Coordinates of C-alpha atoms in Angstrom, one line a residue:
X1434 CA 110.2 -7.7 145.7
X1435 CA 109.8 -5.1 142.8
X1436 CA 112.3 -3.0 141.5
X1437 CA 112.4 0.4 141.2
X1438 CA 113.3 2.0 138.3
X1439 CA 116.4 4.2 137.8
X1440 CA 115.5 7.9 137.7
X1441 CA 115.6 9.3 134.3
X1442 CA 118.6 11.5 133.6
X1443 CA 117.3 15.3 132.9
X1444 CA 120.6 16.3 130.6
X1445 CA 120.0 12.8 128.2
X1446 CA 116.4 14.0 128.3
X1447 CA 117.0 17.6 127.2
X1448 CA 119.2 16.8 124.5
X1449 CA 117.0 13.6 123.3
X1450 CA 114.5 16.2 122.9
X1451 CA 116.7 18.9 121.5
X1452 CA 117.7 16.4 118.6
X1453 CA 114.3 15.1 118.0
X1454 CA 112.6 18.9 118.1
X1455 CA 115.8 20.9 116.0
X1456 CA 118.3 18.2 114.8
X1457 CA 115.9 17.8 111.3
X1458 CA 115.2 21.4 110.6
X1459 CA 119.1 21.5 111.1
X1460 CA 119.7 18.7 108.4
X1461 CA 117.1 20.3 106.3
X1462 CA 118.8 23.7 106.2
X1463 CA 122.2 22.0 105.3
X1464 CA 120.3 20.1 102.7
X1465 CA 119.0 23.2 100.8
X1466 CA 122.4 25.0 101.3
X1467 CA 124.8 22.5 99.1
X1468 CA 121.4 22.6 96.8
X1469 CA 121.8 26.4 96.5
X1470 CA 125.6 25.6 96.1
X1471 CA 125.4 23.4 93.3
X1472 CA 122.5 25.2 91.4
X1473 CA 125.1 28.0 91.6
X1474 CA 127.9 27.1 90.1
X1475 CA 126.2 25.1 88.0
X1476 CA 124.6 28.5 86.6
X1477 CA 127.9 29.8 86.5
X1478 CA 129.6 26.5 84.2
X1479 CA 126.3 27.0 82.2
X1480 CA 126.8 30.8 81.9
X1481 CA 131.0 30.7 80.9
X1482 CA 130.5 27.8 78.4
X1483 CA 127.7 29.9 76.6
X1484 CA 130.1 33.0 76.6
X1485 CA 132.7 30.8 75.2
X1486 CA 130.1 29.7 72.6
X1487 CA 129.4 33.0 71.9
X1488 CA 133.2 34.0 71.3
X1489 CA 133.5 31.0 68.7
X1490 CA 130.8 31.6 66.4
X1491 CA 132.2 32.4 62.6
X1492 CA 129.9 33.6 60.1
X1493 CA 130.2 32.2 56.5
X1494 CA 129.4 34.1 53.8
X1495 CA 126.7 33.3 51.1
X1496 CA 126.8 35.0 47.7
X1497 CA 123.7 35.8 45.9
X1498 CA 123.5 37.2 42.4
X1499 CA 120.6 39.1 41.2
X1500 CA 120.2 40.6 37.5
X1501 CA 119.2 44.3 36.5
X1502 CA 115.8 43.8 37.6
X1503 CA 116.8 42.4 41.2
X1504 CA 116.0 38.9 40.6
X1505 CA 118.1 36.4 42.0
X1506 CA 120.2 34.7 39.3
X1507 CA 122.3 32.4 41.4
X1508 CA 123.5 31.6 44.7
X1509 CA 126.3 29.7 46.7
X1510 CA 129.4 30.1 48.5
X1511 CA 132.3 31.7 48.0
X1512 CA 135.1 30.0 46.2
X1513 CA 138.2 29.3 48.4
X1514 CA 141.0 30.6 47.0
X1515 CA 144.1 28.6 47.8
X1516 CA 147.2 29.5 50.3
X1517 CA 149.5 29.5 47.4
X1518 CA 146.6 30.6 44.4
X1519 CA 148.5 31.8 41.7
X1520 CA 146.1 34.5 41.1
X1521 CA 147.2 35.9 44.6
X1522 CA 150.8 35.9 44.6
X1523 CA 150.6 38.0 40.7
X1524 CA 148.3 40.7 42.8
X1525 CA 150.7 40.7 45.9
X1526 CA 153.6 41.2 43.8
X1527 CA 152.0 43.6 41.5
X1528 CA 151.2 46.1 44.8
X1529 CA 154.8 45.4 45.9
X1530 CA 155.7 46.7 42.6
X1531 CA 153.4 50.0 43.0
X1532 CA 154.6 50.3 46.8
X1533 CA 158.0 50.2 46.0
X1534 CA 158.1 52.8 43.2
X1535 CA 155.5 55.0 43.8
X1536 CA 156.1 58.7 45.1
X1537 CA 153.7 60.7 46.5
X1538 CA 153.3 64.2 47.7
X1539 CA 151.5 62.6 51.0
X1540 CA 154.0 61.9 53.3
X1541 CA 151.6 59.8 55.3
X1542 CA 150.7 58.3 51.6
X1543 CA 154.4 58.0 51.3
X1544 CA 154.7 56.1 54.3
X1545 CA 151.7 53.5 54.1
X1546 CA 153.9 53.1 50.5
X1547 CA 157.3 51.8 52.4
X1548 CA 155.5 49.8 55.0
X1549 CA 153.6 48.0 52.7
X1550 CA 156.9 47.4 50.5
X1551 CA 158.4 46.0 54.0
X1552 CA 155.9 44.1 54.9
X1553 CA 157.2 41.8 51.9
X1554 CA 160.7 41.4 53.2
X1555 CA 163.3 39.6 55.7
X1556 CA 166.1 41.2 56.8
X1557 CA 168.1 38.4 55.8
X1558 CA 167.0 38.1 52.2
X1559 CA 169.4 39.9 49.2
X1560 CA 166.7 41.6 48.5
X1561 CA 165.9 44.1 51.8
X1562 CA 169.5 45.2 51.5
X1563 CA 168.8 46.3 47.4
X1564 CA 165.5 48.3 48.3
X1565 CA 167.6 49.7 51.4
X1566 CA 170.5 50.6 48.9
X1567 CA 167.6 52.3 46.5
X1568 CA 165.7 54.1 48.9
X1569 CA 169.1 56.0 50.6
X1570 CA 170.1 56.7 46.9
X1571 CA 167.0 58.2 45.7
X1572 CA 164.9 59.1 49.0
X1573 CA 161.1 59.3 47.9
X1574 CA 160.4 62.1 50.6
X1575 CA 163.2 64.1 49.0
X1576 CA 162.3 63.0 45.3
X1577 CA 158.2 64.2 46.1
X1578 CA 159.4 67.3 47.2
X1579 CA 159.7 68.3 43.0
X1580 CA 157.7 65.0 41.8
X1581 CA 155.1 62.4 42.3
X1582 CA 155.9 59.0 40.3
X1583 CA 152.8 56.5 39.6
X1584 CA 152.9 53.2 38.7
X1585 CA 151.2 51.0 36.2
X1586 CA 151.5 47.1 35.7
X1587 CA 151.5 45.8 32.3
X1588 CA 152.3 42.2 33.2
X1589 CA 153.3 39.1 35.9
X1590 CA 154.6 36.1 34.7
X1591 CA 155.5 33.0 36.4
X1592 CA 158.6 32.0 35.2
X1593 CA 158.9 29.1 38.0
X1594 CA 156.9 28.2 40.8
X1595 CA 159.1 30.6 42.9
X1596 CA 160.8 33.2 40.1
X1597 CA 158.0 35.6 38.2
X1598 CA 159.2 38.3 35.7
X1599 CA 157.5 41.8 36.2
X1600 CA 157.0 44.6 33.5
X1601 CA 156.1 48.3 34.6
X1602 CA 155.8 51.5 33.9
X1603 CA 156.5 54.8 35.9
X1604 CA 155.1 58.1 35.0
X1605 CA 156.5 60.8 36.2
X1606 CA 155.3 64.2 37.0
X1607 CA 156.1 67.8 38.3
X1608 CA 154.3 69.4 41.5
X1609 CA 152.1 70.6 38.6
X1610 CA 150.5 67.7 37.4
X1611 CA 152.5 67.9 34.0
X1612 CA 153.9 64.2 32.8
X1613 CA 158.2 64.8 32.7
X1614 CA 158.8 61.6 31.8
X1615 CA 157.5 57.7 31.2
X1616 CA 159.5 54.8 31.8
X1617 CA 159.5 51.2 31.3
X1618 CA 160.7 48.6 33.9
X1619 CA 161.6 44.9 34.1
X1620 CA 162.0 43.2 37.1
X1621 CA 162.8 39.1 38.6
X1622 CA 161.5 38.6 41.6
X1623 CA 162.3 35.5 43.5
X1624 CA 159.8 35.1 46.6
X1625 CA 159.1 32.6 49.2
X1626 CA 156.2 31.7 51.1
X1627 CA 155.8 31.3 55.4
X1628 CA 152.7 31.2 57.2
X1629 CA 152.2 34.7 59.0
X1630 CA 152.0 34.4 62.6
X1631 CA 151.9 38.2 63.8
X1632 CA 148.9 40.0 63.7
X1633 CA 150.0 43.0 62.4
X1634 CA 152.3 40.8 59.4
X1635 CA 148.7 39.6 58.5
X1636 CA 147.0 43.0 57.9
X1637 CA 150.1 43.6 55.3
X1638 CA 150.9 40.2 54.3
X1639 CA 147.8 37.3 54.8
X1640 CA 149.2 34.8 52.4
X1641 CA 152.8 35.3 54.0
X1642 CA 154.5 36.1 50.3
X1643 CA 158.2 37.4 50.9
X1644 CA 160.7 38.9 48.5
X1645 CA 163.9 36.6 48.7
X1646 CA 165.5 38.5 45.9
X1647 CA 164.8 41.3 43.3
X1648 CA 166.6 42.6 40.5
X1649 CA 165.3 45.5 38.3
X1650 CA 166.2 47.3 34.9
X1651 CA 165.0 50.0 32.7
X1652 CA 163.6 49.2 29.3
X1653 CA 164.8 51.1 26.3

């Protein structure tokens, strides 16, 4: 007695074939998608962390020195001067100096004047209230309506590591040009240094030098 085999289900057939026929080119589709995916953002980590490269590069400069004939003498790199170079703080107190003093017929002139002079003082410090007390006694605006005042440096001496001694001298003039007057100046200065953070403290004040106190007297 043989037996007769079942009959062959036609739905398990069709999808038996369906899987075998479709099912790969299926998986092989998904396979080339999460490639395309991960070449992609790959691209874009590439692409950002050039960028951000890009953003960080700083130049250094290189100095070369050449004679009258345009050969090169020597080369090198800059010296770095120090945050607290002595050579600095004498130049930044010096253009205080000429900030504070100076009078000019410009009233935009007159005003670069007065914020640089700021730019070297706290509001807390003796000597913001003195320069306040100077400027509403003897306005410059009102003073270069009949005369411009210029200022020259003779001399900054450290007479501490925080106290230097300035000397002066103001010339006077009328509206004319014509000198009215000349007069010496000594001055203490006691200053202070903080590290700027602002950006717009920094374009006045990169080495952060402030005016703590400042006493001033003319010179017979």
């Amino acid at each position: 007695m043989s037996l007769q085999q079942a009959p062959e289900n036609p739905y398990l057939a069709a999808r038996q074939e369906w899987n075998e026929r479709y099912g790969s080119y299926i998986r092989s589709a998904l396979a080339w998608k999460i490639v395309g995916m991960v070449s992609m953002t790959m691209a874009v980590i590439g692409f950002s962390y050039a960028l951000y490269l890009s953003s960080q590069i700083r130049l250094v400069p290189y100095i070369v020195e050449v004679d009258k004939l345009g050969t090169a003498v020597s080369a090198g790199f800059p010296e770095q001067i120090e945050y607290a170079d002595e050579r600095v703080v004498r130049a930044t107190l010096a253009n205080f100096v000429s900030s504070f003093r100076s009078v000019s017929p410009d009233a935009v002139v007159q005003k670069q004047y007065i914020d640089r002079t700021y730019a070297l003082l706290r509001t807390s410090d003796p000597a913001t209230e003195k320069i306040n007390a100077s400027f509403r006694s003897a306005s410059p605006f009102e003073r270069a309506k009949t005369a411009t005042v210029s200022i020259e440096v003779n001399n900054v001496v450290a007479l501490s590591n925080q106290t230097y001694q300035l000397d002066w001298t103001e010339f006077e003039r009328d509206r004319r040009g014509k000198e009215t007057a000349e007069r010496r100046f000594r001055g203490i200065v006691t200053v202070t240094l903080t590290a700027p953070q602002d950006e717009s403290v920094i374009r006045l004040n990169p080495i952060g030098l402030y005016v703590r106190d400042f006493d001033w007297t003319a010179q017979l």
